[in-house]
Short mmCIF file of C-alpha atoms (C1' of nucleotides) in Angstrom, two decimals:
data_model
loop_
_atom_site.label_atom_id
_atom_site.label_comp_id
_atom_site.label_asym_id
_atom_site.label_seq_id
_atom_site.Cartn_x
_atom_site.Cartn_y
_atom_site.Cartn_z
CA MET A 115 29.61 21.40 7.58
CA HIS A 116 29.24 17.70 7.25
CA ASP A 117 29.79 17.10 10.92
CA GLU A 118 26.72 19.12 11.71
CA ARG A 119 24.77 16.00 10.97
CA THR A 120 26.07 14.05 13.93
CA MET A 121 26.59 17.10 16.10
CA PRO A 122 24.31 19.90 14.93
CA GLU A 123 24.68 23.41 16.22
CA ASP A 124 22.02 24.13 18.75
CA ASP A 125 21.26 27.65 17.72
CA GLY A 126 19.78 29.01 20.89
CA GLY A 127 17.04 26.61 21.89
CA GLY A 128 16.22 24.94 18.61
CA GLU A 129 14.88 21.40 18.76
CA PRO A 130 15.96 19.52 15.67
CA GLN A 131 17.69 16.14 15.63
CA ALA A 132 15.90 13.87 18.04
CA ASP A 133 18.17 10.91 18.69
CA ARG A 134 20.53 10.64 15.80
CA THR A 135 23.30 8.77 17.56
CA ALA A 136 23.42 5.92 15.10
CA VAL A 137 23.84 7.14 11.54
CA GLU A 138 22.70 3.87 10.12
CA ASP A 139 19.91 5.50 8.19
CA SER A 140 19.88 7.93 5.34
CA LEU A 141 19.07 11.52 6.13
CA ALA A 142 15.92 11.41 4.03
CA SER A 143 14.51 8.44 5.97
CA HIS A 144 15.33 10.14 9.24
CA LEU A 145 13.62 13.33 8.13
CA GLU A 146 10.61 11.35 7.01
CA ARG A 147 10.15 9.88 10.46
CA GLN A 148 10.63 13.27 12.08
CA LEU A 149 8.13 14.92 9.78
CA GLU A 150 5.66 12.09 10.11
CA HIS A 151 5.81 12.47 13.84
CA LEU A 152 5.25 16.21 13.59
CA VAL A 153 2.30 15.64 11.30
CA LEU A 154 0.69 12.89 13.37
CA SER A 155 1.20 14.77 16.62
CA GLY A 156 -0.52 17.75 15.08
CA GLU A 157 2.44 20.09 15.47
CA LEU A 158 2.17 20.46 11.73
CA ALA A 159 -1.55 20.88 11.40
CA PRO A 160 -3.69 19.49 8.57
CA GLY A 161 -3.81 21.96 5.71
CA GLU A 162 -0.60 23.67 6.79
CA ARG A 163 1.85 24.70 4.15
CA LEU A 164 5.23 22.96 4.22
CA ASN A 165 7.98 25.39 3.31
CA GLU A 166 11.01 23.49 2.08
CA ILE A 167 13.51 26.18 2.96
CA HIS A 168 12.18 26.74 6.47
CA LEU A 169 11.97 23.02 7.20
CA ALA A 170 15.43 22.37 5.80
CA ALA A 171 16.81 25.12 8.01
CA ARG A 172 14.90 23.78 11.00
CA PHE A 173 16.48 20.35 10.61
CA GLY A 174 19.85 21.71 9.58
CA THR A 175 19.98 20.02 6.20
CA SER A 176 19.71 21.00 2.58
CA ARG A 177 16.56 20.80 0.54
CA GLY A 178 17.48 17.63 -1.31
CA PRO A 179 16.97 15.07 1.45
CA LEU A 180 14.07 17.07 2.79
CA ARG A 181 12.30 16.90 -0.55
CA GLU A 182 12.91 13.16 -0.65
CA ALA A 183 11.35 12.86 2.79
CA LEU A 184 8.36 14.90 1.70
CA ARG A 185 7.97 12.73 -1.39
CA MET A 186 7.77 9.70 0.85
CA LEU A 187 5.09 11.33 2.94
CA HIS A 188 3.32 12.21 -0.28
CA ALA A 189 3.41 8.60 -1.43
CA LYS A 190 2.06 7.52 1.95
CA GLY A 191 -0.79 9.97 1.61
CA PHE A 192 0.18 12.29 4.44
CA VAL A 193 0.76 15.36 2.31
CA THR A 194 -0.63 16.73 -0.93
CA THR A 195 1.34 18.41 -3.66
CA VAL A 196 0.56 21.37 -5.88
CA ARG A 197 3.05 21.92 -8.64
CA ASN A 198 5.13 25.08 -8.24
CA ARG A 199 3.27 25.93 -5.06
CA GLY A 200 4.47 23.38 -2.57
CA MET A 201 3.23 20.64 -0.32
CA TYR A 202 0.55 20.80 2.33
CA VAL A 203 -0.29 18.56 5.25
CA ARG A 204 -3.16 16.45 4.06
CA ALA A 205 -6.48 17.41 5.58
CA ILE A 206 -8.88 14.51 5.71
CA GLY A 207 -12.54 15.36 5.74
CA ARG A 208 -15.36 13.74 7.64
CA GLU A 209 -16.53 11.60 4.73
CA GLU A 210 -13.11 10.22 3.98
CA ALA A 211 -12.52 9.49 7.65
CA LEU A 212 -15.73 7.48 7.71
CA GLU A 213 -14.55 5.58 4.65
CA ILE A 214 -11.25 4.80 6.31
CA TYR A 215 -13.03 3.57 9.43
CA ASP A 216 -14.83 1.01 7.28
CA VAL A 217 -11.64 -0.30 5.72
CA ARG A 218 -10.04 -0.41 9.14
CA ALA A 219 -13.02 -2.36 10.44
CA ALA A 220 -12.66 -4.89 7.65
CA ILE A 221 -8.98 -5.39 8.38
CA PHE A 222 -9.56 -5.65 12.11
CA GLY A 223 -12.32 -8.11 11.40
CA LEU A 224 -9.84 -10.17 9.45
CA ALA A 225 -7.62 -10.14 12.52
CA GLY A 226 -10.44 -11.67 14.52
CA ARG A 227 -11.10 -14.26 11.85
CA ILE A 228 -7.46 -15.27 11.66
CA LEU A 229 -7.01 -15.33 15.41
CA THR A 230 -9.87 -17.78 15.86
CA ASP A 231 -7.76 -20.47 14.26
CA LYS A 232 -4.72 -19.53 16.32
CA VAL A 233 -6.23 -19.37 19.76
CA THR A 234 -4.23 -21.06 22.50
CA ASP A 235 -4.74 -21.22 26.24
CA ASP A 236 -1.81 -18.90 26.72
CA LEU A 237 -3.27 -16.37 24.35
CA LEU A 238 -6.67 -16.42 26.03
CA GLU A 239 -5.10 -16.15 29.44
CA HIS A 240 -3.12 -13.13 28.34
CA LEU A 241 -6.23 -11.52 26.89
CA TYR A 242 -8.40 -12.12 29.95
CA LEU A 243 -5.63 -10.69 32.09
CA ALA A 244 -5.53 -7.58 29.93
CA LEU A 245 -9.31 -7.27 30.18
CA GLY A 246 -9.07 -7.35 33.96
CA GLU A 247 -6.42 -4.69 34.05
CA MET A 248 -8.41 -2.45 31.77
CA ASP A 249 -11.51 -2.89 33.88
CA THR A 250 -9.52 -1.81 36.90
CA LEU A 251 -8.12 1.21 35.13
CA ALA A 252 -11.54 2.14 33.80
CA ALA A 253 -13.04 1.90 37.28
CA ALA A 254 -10.23 4.08 38.61
CA ARG A 255 -10.95 6.57 35.84
CA ASP A 256 -7.26 6.53 34.92
CA PHE A 257 -7.78 7.63 31.34
CA ASP A 258 -4.16 7.84 30.42
CA ALA A 259 -3.25 4.38 31.64
CA TYR A 260 -6.42 2.96 30.10
CA TYR A 261 -5.50 4.54 26.79
CA ARG A 262 -2.08 2.89 26.84
CA ALA A 263 -3.48 -0.47 27.93
CA ASN A 264 -6.10 -0.26 25.22
CA LEU A 265 -3.41 0.43 22.65
CA GLY A 266 -1.38 -2.52 23.87
CA PHE A 267 -4.45 -4.75 23.82
CA HIS A 268 -5.15 -3.99 20.17
CA GLU A 269 -1.50 -4.25 19.28
CA PHE A 270 -1.28 -7.65 20.88
CA LEU A 271 -4.29 -8.88 18.99
CA LEU A 272 -2.96 -7.61 15.69
CA THR A 273 0.54 -9.01 16.01
CA SER A 274 -0.81 -12.32 17.27
CA THR A 275 -2.32 -12.90 13.86
CA GLY A 276 1.22 -13.32 12.53
CA ASN A 277 0.19 -11.37 9.44
CA SER A 278 2.58 -8.45 9.22
CA SER A 279 0.91 -7.02 6.14
CA LEU A 280 -2.31 -6.80 8.08
CA VAL A 281 -0.58 -5.05 10.94
CA ALA A 282 1.09 -2.56 8.62
CA GLN A 283 -2.11 -1.76 6.77
CA TYR A 284 -4.01 -1.31 10.00
CA HIS A 285 -1.44 1.09 11.40
CA SER A 286 -1.39 3.02 8.17
CA LEU A 287 -5.13 3.54 8.40
CA VAL A 288 -5.04 4.55 12.03
CA ASP A 289 -2.35 7.07 11.21
CA LYS A 290 -4.39 8.53 8.37
CA LEU A 291 -7.28 9.16 10.73
CA HIS A 292 -5.02 11.52 12.64
CA LEU A 293 -5.11 13.81 9.63
CA CYS A 294 -8.73 14.57 10.32
CA ARG A 295 -9.03 17.93 12.01
CA ALA A 296 -12.24 17.07 13.76
CA ARG A 297 -11.08 13.81 15.24
CA SER A 298 -12.54 13.05 18.60
CA LEU A 299 -10.54 11.47 21.36
CA VAL A 300 -13.17 8.85 21.50
CA GLN A 301 -11.64 6.85 24.30
CA ALA A 302 -12.57 9.41 26.91
CA GLY A 303 -16.22 9.04 25.95
CA GLY A 304 -16.90 5.34 26.26
CA LEU A 305 -14.51 3.75 28.70
CA SER A 306 -16.11 0.73 30.27
CA VAL A 307 -18.35 0.64 27.21
CA SER A 308 -15.29 0.03 25.13
CA ASN A 309 -14.09 -2.68 27.45
CA ARG A 310 -17.40 -4.48 27.24
CA GLU A 311 -16.80 -4.66 23.50
CA HIS A 312 -13.33 -6.00 24.19
CA ARG A 313 -14.75 -8.76 26.32
CA GLU A 314 -17.20 -9.74 23.63
CA MET A 315 -14.28 -9.92 21.21
CA VAL A 316 -12.26 -12.21 23.46
CA GLU A 317 -15.24 -14.42 24.19
CA SER A 318 -16.00 -14.77 20.52
CA LEU A 319 -12.40 -15.85 20.03
CA ALA A 320 -12.78 -18.39 22.80
CA SER A 321 -15.95 -19.71 21.20
CA GLY A 322 -14.00 -20.74 18.12
CA ASP A 323 -16.64 -19.30 15.79
CA LYS A 324 -14.60 -17.35 13.25
CA PHE A 325 -17.64 -15.57 11.81
CA ARG A 326 -18.66 -14.37 15.21
CA ALA A 327 -15.12 -13.25 15.95
CA GLN A 328 -14.78 -11.46 12.64
CA GLU A 329 -18.05 -9.68 13.24
CA ALA A 330 -17.17 -8.76 16.83
CA PHE A 331 -13.87 -7.26 15.76
CA PHE A 332 -15.52 -5.54 12.82
CA ARG A 333 -18.22 -3.99 14.96
CA HIS A 334 -15.76 -2.79 17.54
CA VAL A 335 -14.25 -0.48 14.95
CA GLU A 336 -17.64 0.35 13.49
CA ARG A 337 -18.81 1.56 16.86
CA ALA A 338 -15.74 3.73 17.14
CA LYS A 339 -16.71 5.07 13.73
CA MET A 340 -20.20 5.87 14.95
CA ARG A 341 -18.91 7.62 18.04
CA PHE A 342 -16.65 9.61 15.78
CA GLY A 343 -19.43 10.36 13.33
CA SER A 344 -21.80 11.60 16.00
CA THR A 345 -19.32 13.91 17.70
CA ALA A 346 -17.69 15.24 14.55
CA GLY A 347 -20.93 15.49 12.62
CA MET B 742 19.24 21.64 -21.94
CA HIS B 743 15.94 22.32 -20.32
CA ASP B 744 14.03 21.73 -23.50
CA GLU B 745 15.20 18.15 -23.52
CA ARG B 746 12.44 17.50 -21.08
CA THR B 747 9.63 18.28 -23.46
CA MET B 748 11.56 17.18 -26.53
CA PRO B 749 14.23 14.70 -25.48
CA GLU B 750 16.91 13.57 -27.85
CA ASP B 751 16.08 10.12 -29.13
CA ASP B 752 19.56 8.72 -29.01
CA GLY B 753 19.28 6.01 -31.58
CA GLY B 754 16.22 3.99 -30.66
CA GLY B 755 15.86 4.76 -26.98
CA GLU B 756 12.40 4.53 -25.47
CA PRO B 757 12.10 7.05 -22.69
CA GLN B 758 9.37 9.68 -22.35
CA ALA B 759 6.05 8.02 -22.92
CA ASP B 760 3.51 10.75 -23.52
CA ARG B 761 4.82 13.85 -21.88
CA THR B 762 2.91 16.38 -23.94
CA ALA B 763 1.32 18.10 -20.98
CA VAL B 764 3.93 19.21 -18.47
CA GLU B 765 1.34 19.63 -15.79
CA ASP B 766 3.12 17.27 -13.46
CA SER B 767 6.46 17.44 -11.78
CA LEU B 768 9.24 15.38 -13.26
CA ALA B 769 9.48 13.24 -10.14
CA SER B 770 5.83 12.23 -10.27
CA HIS B 771 6.14 11.45 -13.94
CA LEU B 772 9.19 9.30 -13.31
CA GLU B 773 7.41 7.54 -10.49
CA ARG B 774 4.59 6.47 -12.78
CA GLN B 775 7.05 5.36 -15.45
CA LEU B 776 9.08 3.36 -12.97
CA GLU B 777 6.03 1.88 -11.32
CA HIS B 778 4.86 0.71 -14.70
CA LEU B 779 8.24 -0.84 -15.44
CA VAL B 780 8.22 -2.59 -12.09
CA LEU B 781 4.66 -3.88 -12.31
CA SER B 782 5.08 -5.02 -15.89
CA GLY B 783 8.14 -6.96 -14.82
CA GLU B 784 10.53 -5.13 -17.12
CA LEU B 785 12.36 -4.27 -13.94
CA ALA B 786 12.29 -7.65 -12.27
CA PRO B 787 11.88 -8.23 -8.52
CA GLY B 788 15.26 -8.17 -6.81
CA GLU B 789 16.83 -6.17 -9.60
CA ARG B 790 19.22 -3.42 -8.68
CA LEU B 791 18.16 0.11 -9.60
CA ASN B 792 21.14 2.15 -10.72
CA GLU B 793 20.39 5.86 -10.32
CA ILE B 794 22.85 6.98 -12.95
CA HIS B 795 21.69 4.51 -15.58
CA LEU B 796 18.03 5.21 -14.92
CA ALA B 797 18.54 8.96 -14.95
CA ALA B 798 20.32 8.67 -18.28
CA ARG B 799 17.59 6.41 -19.62
CA PHE B 800 14.92 8.99 -18.84
CA GLY B 801 17.11 11.92 -19.79
CA THR B 802 17.00 13.64 -16.42
CA SER B 803 19.31 14.24 -13.50
CA ARG B 804 19.47 12.12 -10.42
CA GLY B 805 17.52 14.52 -8.21
CA PRO B 806 14.01 13.93 -9.52
CA LEU B 807 14.82 10.28 -10.11
CA ARG B 808 15.75 9.81 -6.49
CA GLU B 809 12.52 11.51 -5.46
CA ALA B 810 10.60 9.10 -7.67
CA LEU B 811 12.43 6.14 -6.15
CA ARG B 812 11.66 7.42 -2.67
CA MET B 813 7.99 7.44 -3.54
CA LEU B 814 8.20 3.87 -4.75
CA HIS B 815 10.03 3.06 -1.54
CA ALA B 816 7.26 4.57 0.56
CA LYS B 817 4.71 2.61 -1.44
CA GLY B 818 6.62 -0.58 -0.74
CA PHE B 819 7.70 -1.31 -4.31
CA VAL B 820 11.42 -1.02 -3.70
CA THR B 821 13.74 -1.66 -0.79
CA THR B 822 16.69 0.47 0.19
CA VAL B 823 20.13 -0.41 1.47
CA ARG B 824 22.13 2.55 2.65
CA ASN B 825 25.10 3.39 0.46
CA ARG B 826 24.31 0.44 -1.79
CA GLY B 827 21.20 1.48 -3.60
CA MET B 828 17.61 0.48 -4.15
CA TYR B 829 16.25 -2.83 -5.35
CA VAL B 830 12.92 -3.85 -6.79
CA ARG B 831 11.08 -5.42 -3.92
CA ALA B 832 10.81 -9.17 -4.16
CA ILE B 833 7.79 -10.52 -2.34
CA GLY B 834 7.98 -14.06 -1.11
CA ARG B 835 5.32 -16.71 -1.06
CA GLU B 836 4.39 -16.20 2.60
CA GLU B 837 4.00 -12.48 2.28
CA ALA B 838 1.92 -12.92 -0.86
CA LEU B 839 -0.41 -15.21 1.05
CA GLU B 840 -0.68 -12.60 3.81
CA ILE B 841 -1.56 -9.95 1.27
CA TYR B 842 -4.22 -12.17 -0.26
CA ASP B 843 -5.91 -12.34 3.13
CA VAL B 844 -5.95 -8.58 3.57
CA ARG B 845 -7.21 -8.20 0.04
CA ALA B 846 -9.95 -10.70 0.77
CA ALA B 847 -11.03 -8.73 3.82
CA ILE B 848 -11.22 -5.51 1.83
CA PHE B 849 -13.06 -7.14 -1.01
CA GLY B 850 -15.42 -8.67 1.50
CA LEU B 851 -16.08 -5.20 2.81
CA ALA B 852 -16.99 -4.19 -0.73
CA GLY B 853 -19.62 -6.91 -0.80
CA ARG B 854 -20.94 -5.88 2.58
CA ILE B 855 -21.21 -2.24 1.59
CA LEU B 856 -22.75 -3.01 -1.78
CA THR B 857 -25.55 -4.98 -0.20
CA ASP B 858 -27.00 -1.77 1.16
CA LYS B 859 -26.53 0.02 -2.15
CA VAL B 860 -28.03 -2.48 -4.51
CA THR B 861 -30.36 -1.06 -7.14
CA ASP B 862 -32.11 -2.66 -10.07
CA ASP B 863 -29.76 -0.87 -12.44
CA LEU B 864 -26.74 -2.20 -10.62
CA LEU B 865 -27.99 -5.77 -10.64
CA GLU B 866 -28.92 -5.53 -14.30
CA HIS B 867 -25.43 -4.30 -15.12
CA LEU B 868 -23.90 -7.12 -13.12
CA TYR B 869 -26.01 -9.86 -14.66
CA LEU B 870 -25.16 -8.48 -18.08
CA ALA B 871 -21.47 -8.63 -17.28
CA LEU B 872 -21.87 -12.20 -16.02
CA GLY B 873 -23.45 -13.18 -19.32
CA GLU B 874 -20.67 -11.61 -21.34
CA MET B 875 -18.04 -13.34 -19.29
CA ASP B 876 -19.78 -16.68 -19.70
CA THR B 877 -19.73 -16.18 -23.43
CA LEU B 878 -16.07 -15.25 -23.46
CA ALA B 879 -15.23 -18.19 -21.22
CA ALA B 880 -17.08 -20.58 -23.49
CA ALA B 881 -15.24 -19.13 -26.48
CA ARG B 882 -11.96 -19.62 -24.62
CA ASP B 883 -11.08 -16.02 -25.35
CA PHE B 884 -8.70 -15.68 -22.42
CA ASP B 885 -7.59 -12.17 -23.19
CA ALA B 886 -11.06 -10.71 -23.50
CA TYR B 887 -12.20 -12.63 -20.43
CA TYR B 888 -9.29 -11.24 -18.49
CA ARG B 889 -10.27 -7.70 -19.40
CA ALA B 890 -13.94 -8.28 -18.69
CA ASN B 891 -13.05 -9.84 -15.36
CA LEU B 892 -10.97 -6.81 -14.49
CA GLY B 893 -13.81 -4.49 -15.42
CA PHE B 894 -16.27 -6.55 -13.40
CA HIS B 895 -14.21 -6.26 -10.25
CA GLU B 896 -13.51 -2.62 -10.90
CA PHE B 897 -17.20 -1.90 -11.27
CA LEU B 898 -17.99 -3.65 -8.01
CA LEU B 899 -15.29 -1.78 -6.16
CA THR B 900 -16.14 1.67 -7.41
CA SER B 901 -19.85 1.06 -6.88
CA THR B 902 -19.20 0.98 -3.16
CA GLY B 903 -18.50 4.70 -3.33
CA ASN B 904 -15.62 4.19 -0.90
CA SER B 905 -12.53 5.52 -2.65
CA SER B 906 -10.24 4.58 0.22
CA LEU B 907 -11.34 1.00 -0.18
CA VAL B 908 -10.67 1.11 -3.91
CA ALA B 909 -7.22 2.63 -3.41
CA GLN B 910 -6.24 0.10 -0.77
CA TYR B 911 -7.44 -2.78 -2.89
CA HIS B 912 -5.47 -1.63 -5.90
CA SER B 913 -2.39 -1.14 -3.80
CA LEU B 914 -2.60 -4.73 -2.63
CA VAL B 915 -3.18 -6.12 -6.10
CA ASP B 916 -0.16 -4.19 -7.32
CA LYS B 917 2.02 -5.56 -4.54
CA LEU B 918 1.17 -9.09 -5.56
CA HIS B 919 2.84 -8.38 -8.88
CA LEU B 920 6.12 -8.17 -7.01
CA CYS B 921 5.97 -11.88 -6.34
CA ARG B 922 8.25 -13.68 -8.74
CA ALA B 923 6.28 -16.89 -8.63
CA ARG B 924 2.94 -15.33 -9.30
CA SER B 925 0.61 -17.48 -11.33
CA LEU B 926 -1.65 -16.03 -13.96
CA VAL B 927 -4.44 -17.72 -12.19
CA GLN B 928 -7.15 -16.64 -14.56
CA ALA B 929 -6.03 -19.07 -17.21
CA GLY B 930 -6.53 -21.91 -14.77
CA GLY B 931 -10.10 -21.50 -13.58
CA LEU B 932 -12.16 -19.71 -16.14
CA SER B 933 -15.77 -20.72 -15.86
CA VAL B 934 -14.94 -21.76 -12.30
CA SER B 935 -14.15 -18.15 -11.60
CA ASN B 936 -17.37 -17.00 -13.20
CA ARG B 937 -19.40 -19.39 -11.09
CA GLU B 938 -17.95 -17.59 -8.11
CA HIS B 939 -18.89 -14.28 -9.67
CA ARG B 940 -22.49 -15.43 -10.06
CA GLU B 941 -22.63 -16.46 -6.42
CA MET B 942 -21.36 -13.01 -5.49
CA VAL B 943 -24.02 -11.24 -7.49
CA GLU B 944 -26.77 -13.49 -6.20
CA SER B 945 -25.70 -12.89 -2.64
CA LEU B 946 -25.93 -9.17 -3.34
CA ALA B 947 -29.41 -9.67 -4.75
CA SER B 948 -30.43 -11.59 -1.65
CA GLY B 949 -29.78 -8.55 0.50
CA ASP B 950 -27.93 -10.59 3.12
CA LYS B 951 -24.83 -8.53 3.85
CA PHE B 952 -23.09 -11.31 5.74
CA ARG B 953 -23.56 -13.71 2.88
CA ALA B 954 -22.32 -11.09 0.42
CA GLN B 955 -19.29 -10.26 2.54
CA GLU B 956 -18.44 -13.93 2.79
CA ALA B 957 -18.97 -14.57 -0.92
CA PHE B 958 -16.67 -11.70 -1.85
CA PHE B 959 -14.17 -12.75 0.78
CA ARG B 960 -14.06 -16.33 -0.43
CA HIS B 961 -13.67 -15.30 -4.03
CA VAL B 962 -10.29 -13.82 -3.18
CA GLU B 963 -9.46 -16.65 -0.80
CA ARG B 964 -9.94 -19.15 -3.59
CA ALA B 965 -7.64 -17.12 -5.78
CA LYS B 966 -5.18 -17.30 -2.91
CA MET B 967 -5.51 -21.06 -2.76
CA ARG B 968 -5.00 -21.42 -6.49
CA PHE B 969 -1.93 -19.25 -6.12
CA GLY B 970 -0.70 -21.18 -3.13
CA SER B 971 -1.02 -24.54 -4.81
CA THR B 972 0.75 -23.52 -8.02
CA ALA B 973 3.47 -21.45 -6.41
CA GLY B 974 4.01 -23.80 -3.48
"C1'" DA C 1266 -10.70 55.33 -3.16
"C1'" DG C 1267 -10.53 51.50 -6.39
"C1'" DC C 1268 -8.42 48.83 -9.96
"C1'" DA C 1269 -4.84 47.37 -13.23
"C1'" DT C 1270 0.18 47.05 -13.97
"C1'" DT C 1271 4.88 46.34 -12.86
"C1'" DC C 1272 8.57 44.74 -10.40
"C1'" DA C 1273 10.91 42.56 -6.58
"C1'" DA C 1274 10.87 38.91 -3.16
"C1'" DA C 1275 10.02 34.23 -1.98
"C1'" DG C 1276 9.69 29.56 -3.23
"C1'" DT C 1277 9.74 25.38 -6.01
"C1'" DG C 1278 11.95 22.52 -9.88
"C1'" DT C 1279 16.12 20.93 -11.64
"C1'" DC C 1280 20.88 20.28 -12.22
"C1'" DA C 1281 25.94 19.71 -11.75
"C1'" DA C 1282 29.60 19.07 -8.57
"C1'" DC C 1283 31.69 17.31 -4.37
"C1'" DA C 1284 32.26 13.96 -0.40
"C1'" DG C 1285 32.22 9.46 1.39
"C1'" DT C 1286 31.35 4.52 0.77
"C1'" DT C 1287 31.26 0.26 -1.63
"C1'" DT C 1288 32.75 -2.66 -5.25
"C1'" DT C 1289 35.94 -4.02 -8.59
"C1'" DT C 1290 40.37 -4.56 -10.45
"C1'" DG C 1291 45.16 -5.25 -10.42
"C1'" DT C 1292 49.18 -6.57 -7.99
"C1'" DT C 1293 52.00 -8.78 -4.82
"C1'" DT C 1294 53.17 -12.57 -1.94
"C1'" DC C 1295 53.07 -17.21 -0.36
"C1'" DG D 1083 47.16 -20.94 -8.44
"C1'" DA D 1084 44.96 -18.80 -4.30
"C1'" DA D 1085 44.72 -15.42 -0.73
"C1'" DA D 1086 45.72 -10.78 0.94
"C1'" DC D 1087 46.35 -6.20 0.09
"C1'" DA D 1088 46.12 -1.67 -2.43
"C1'" DA D 1089 44.59 1.47 -5.78
"C1'" DA D 1090 40.91 3.00 -8.67
"C1'" DA D 1091 36.52 2.93 -10.60
"C1'" DA D 1092 31.59 3.14 -9.71
"C1'" DC D 1093 27.98 4.62 -7.09
"C1'" DT D 1094 25.24 6.73 -3.48
"C1'" DG D 1095 24.51 10.79 -0.17
"C1'" DT D 1096 24.40 15.56 0.10
"C1'" DT D 1097 25.01 20.19 -1.05
"C1'" DG D 1098 24.83 24.80 -3.28
"C1'" DA D 1099 23.59 27.19 -7.38
"C1'" DC D 1100 20.61 28.47 -11.14
"C1'" DA D 1101 16.05 28.73 -13.80
"C1'" DC D 1102 11.35 29.37 -13.71
"C1'" DT D 1103 6.89 30.26 -11.30
"C1'" DT D 1104 4.07 32.29 -8.01
"C1'" DT D 1105 3.03 35.73 -4.69
"C1'" DG D 1106 2.59 40.12 -2.95
"C1'" DA D 1107 3.63 44.84 -2.57
"C1'" DA D 1108 4.51 49.25 -4.59
"C1'" DT D 1109 3.25 52.28 -8.31
"C1'" DG D 1110 0.48 54.62 -11.53
"C1'" DC D 1111 -3.98 55.52 -13.70
"C1'" DT D 1112 -9.04 56.43 -13.73
#
DNA sequence: AGCATTCAAAGTGTCAACAGTTTTTGTTTC
DNA sequence: GAAACAAAAACTGTTGACACTTTGAATGCT
């Protein structure tokens, strides 16, 4: 019964246990990641009730570690708790989503501000290259590839700040926005529009004006907020 | 044995169970608050090992709820975990503290930016009143009262934005800074200095220039960061 | 039929015990 | 005396069981 953890019974097409080859991590942490993925992917929808017994059975564990995992998600703000009634996937409303967009904008703006003092030729070259690629993808209407490139572009900017707290906070906020039922896949809407904003961001970095950069980065997120607000209004 | 929760045995001068008259909350949540308080007050020092058995005995509960509480603190970033070895109070280093100051500055700057569009006569009057009080307290060298007034001043500014996500994020960051061993009680250092910065913040709000306000708020935290960095360097 | 009541089923909250790992202690050997 | 090894103590990881609460359905009454 213990060995089921490394080699769980596959009871006729079940899909628990993603890639648990290395048992370096505690079961609770593993479950947390699994659940977080299910929540963020929408497989567990916002507002949905989280039944401990069912989930424990689904992952082939007991309720103890599962509850610990749920507590972690609770602390992260992904689920809400009602005493003696259970936990529910957090459902973020329109107003709160707009609030989060603002905080995210501020943090992204900080990224721009920090980057201004860290700009190198290599960095700029990398960024201009990425802009070119994204233009190409946008022209080819390859939404999926553009989406990935866009993600990588932002990720590169964030990590280049060297501020890991900033990166973590930013990701946390982006994740929270996934808990909004009425979230719009905004990328499909403004494609080359978005890339024009990207270019303005890079150019403001190149200019060396940290206020301009901060504002460009800030507004990039604010415009995403407005696109969200108009579609989900 | 269940009743020990509402009426725990006081085994000769122990000090568990703060104010658990209303059992509205789950034991785990209650423990989390207790532990968080112990951590932030420094009674459980950064780096200290957290023994589940001892802690459970101290609070008069079993390890289950205690572990859930610790998991919440883990998710919040207050403790670190080493598999099969236990959990430790997170110890934040100088570099990470400086990073956090930057993020905090960005969020506080956002508060200033938002407030600019929400300024009313009542709000300004309240702020100028608070400035006057703090000047008085600073002149009287009443550090303790100034500290409290300062806290209330910032709290009022934050909540006046109406953005509860912003407030939550800000508090989370302030709390994390308490996990830095070498944190300086910076308030004692610059007293009227600090209040001069406060006045600049309020005046920038009154001016209606949101960029100026954002920058004033931002720099207020950045200067706190610099005071921290110079004393803890 | 409609509404209140009762009772069982389902689910969460908590605990005590067991399994496996890490740390400490005690002993032996050189 | 110091290093290597072995046994045990301490602790974490996980589980199954029990207590209490909520939910929902069946029953009885008007």
